[in-house]
Amino acid sequence: MKRNYQKELDSLLRGLDGKAPLLLLHACCAPCSSYVLEYLSEYFQITLFYYNPNISPLTEYKKRMEEVKRLISELPVKYPVRFQEGTYDAERFFALAKGHEQEPEGGERCFACYALRLEEAAQAANAGGFDYFTTTLSISPYKNAEKLNEIGSALEKKYGVRYLPSDFKKRNGYKRSIELSAQYNLYRQDYCGCVFSKAERDRRLKVKNFST
Ligand code: SF4
């Protein structure tokens, strides 16, 4: 039976009963973090974990990170949000992408990319004594929420930290992230992050420019 991650999350949030557990929230960028922080900071003490060795080039990685930090400093939240940067170990990403370089976004390379980032988050959550971990990634219409939740559930068992089931694009989450991005004037990148998605973006632009 198909799982309804939003309903699972609703039920979990009801069960918190006013307590504010510690959540390690993996985040890829400020626009995706905006709605998720607005939503979850009502319920959790959040540490935002920026672990994205997939992002190329390094200047882009840093630019996205600075926007995340600015968002945290400007967004009004019930419980203060902390920030933690992971390691920019880009060679780990390139090793897992090997043989999948030409695949379009949404395939096996992306699933391995989700797993890399979620596993690092699960490890950090375990090491930091967090109650839960999850990721902002499911807010994007281009990301596979089923796969993300499948990976998260497996890591929950492996590392003994609960995974917060989620599909943040539901309940107009994606729409709200666009509104918040405009409100806070957030930098919205036009490619997912890796060098392969950047090349895909460049090809798209070339075709567009050629046909106009
Ligand atoms: S397209 Fe995005 S999700 Fe897929 S491998 Fe590249 S950075 Fe990761």
Tab-separated table of C-alpha atoms in Angstrom, residues 35-121:
chain	number	residue	atom	x	y	z
A	35	TYR	CA	8.991	26.462	4.303
A	36	VAL	CA	10.372	23.433	6.145
A	37	LEU	CA	11.868	25.634	8.866
A	38	GLU	CA	8.703	27.706	9.121
A	39	TYR	CA	6.676	24.510	9.477
A	40	LEU	CA	8.848	22.309	11.704
A	41	SER	CA	10.299	24.957	13.998
A	42	GLU	CA	6.874	25.071	15.665
A	43	TYR	CA	7.476	21.526	16.893
A	44	PHE	CA	11.216	20.866	17.092
A	45	GLN	CA	14.498	22.315	18.252
A	46	ILE	CA	16.198	22.210	14.879
A	47	THR	CA	19.809	22.026	13.865
A	48	LEU	CA	20.114	22.605	10.148
A	49	PHE	CA	22.747	20.309	8.690
A	50	TYR	CA	24.325	21.547	5.463
A	51	TYR	CA	25.994	18.514	3.942
A	52	ASN	CA	26.066	18.768	0.150
A	53	PRO	CA	29.328	17.544	-1.406
A	54	ASN	CA	27.362	17.056	-4.641
A	55	ILE	CA	27.218	20.805	-5.267
A	56	SER	CA	29.667	22.166	-7.827
A	57	PRO	CA	31.575	24.375	-8.046
A	58	LEU	CA	32.755	25.187	-4.522
A	59	THR	CA	31.745	28.847	-4.966
A	60	GLU	CA	28.166	27.715	-5.599
A	61	TYR	CA	28.290	25.440	-2.535
A	62	LYS	CA	29.405	28.377	-0.407
A	63	LYS	CA	26.865	30.762	-1.928
A	64	ARG	CA	23.997	28.396	-1.099
A	65	MET	CA	25.356	27.877	2.407
A	66	GLU	CA	25.572	31.611	3.103
A	67	GLU	CA	21.953	32.015	1.997
A	68	VAL	CA	20.904	29.252	4.390
A	69	LYS	CA	22.705	31.029	7.238
A	70	ARG	CA	21.098	34.355	6.336
A	71	LEU	CA	17.672	32.745	6.240
A	72	ILE	CA	18.194	31.253	9.709
A	73	SER	CA	19.171	34.674	11.062
A	74	GLU	CA	16.113	36.380	9.542
A	75	LEU	CA	13.253	33.889	9.776
A	76	PRO	CA	11.094	34.273	12.892
A	77	VAL	CA	10.841	30.881	14.640
A	78	LYS	CA	9.451	29.530	17.886
A	79	TYR	CA	12.625	27.629	18.844
A	80	PRO	CA	16.029	28.975	17.758
A	81	VAL	CA	17.582	27.150	14.824
A	82	ARG	CA	21.243	26.142	14.931
A	83	PHE	CA	23.539	25.558	11.966
A	84	GLN	CA	26.018	22.753	11.361
A	85	GLU	CA	28.156	22.360	8.264
A	86	GLY	CA	29.175	18.913	7.046
A	87	THR	CA	32.400	18.118	5.187
A	88	TYR	CA	32.719	19.133	1.560
A	89	ASP	CA	34.071	15.756	0.495
A	90	ALA	CA	33.273	16.120	-3.204
A	91	GLU	CA	35.281	13.012	-4.150
A	92	ARG	CA	32.704	10.838	-2.351
A	93	PHE	CA	30.019	12.238	-4.610
A	94	PHE	CA	32.056	11.726	-7.790
A	95	ALA	CA	32.811	8.138	-6.762
A	96	LEU	CA	29.140	7.262	-6.446
A	97	ALA	CA	28.218	9.126	-9.644
A	98	LYS	CA	30.766	7.134	-11.674
A	99	GLY	CA	29.030	5.419	-14.595
A	100	HIS	CA	25.895	7.536	-14.128
A	101	GLU	CA	27.273	10.826	-15.411
A	102	GLN	CA	25.016	11.010	-18.452
A	103	GLU	CA	21.770	10.131	-16.686
A	104	PRO	CA	19.123	12.841	-16.508
A	105	GLU	CA	18.066	14.148	-13.110
A	106	GLY	CA	15.803	11.721	-11.270
A	107	GLY	CA	17.650	8.457	-11.931
A	108	GLU	CA	20.059	6.160	-10.099
A	109	ARG	CA	22.714	8.859	-9.655
A	110	CYS	CA	20.195	10.970	-7.763
A	111	PHE	CA	19.108	8.064	-5.555
A	112	ALA	CA	22.746	7.476	-4.603
A	113	CYS	CA	23.117	11.218	-4.000
A	114	TYR	CA	20.085	11.189	-1.656
A	115	ALA	CA	21.531	8.182	0.192
A	116	LEU	CA	24.957	9.805	0.598
A	117	ARG	CA	23.514	12.933	2.161
A	118	LEU	CA	20.917	11.166	4.286
A	119	GLU	CA	23.431	8.686	5.647
A	120	GLU	CA	25.752	11.482	6.709
A	121	ALA	CA	22.781	13.179	8.396
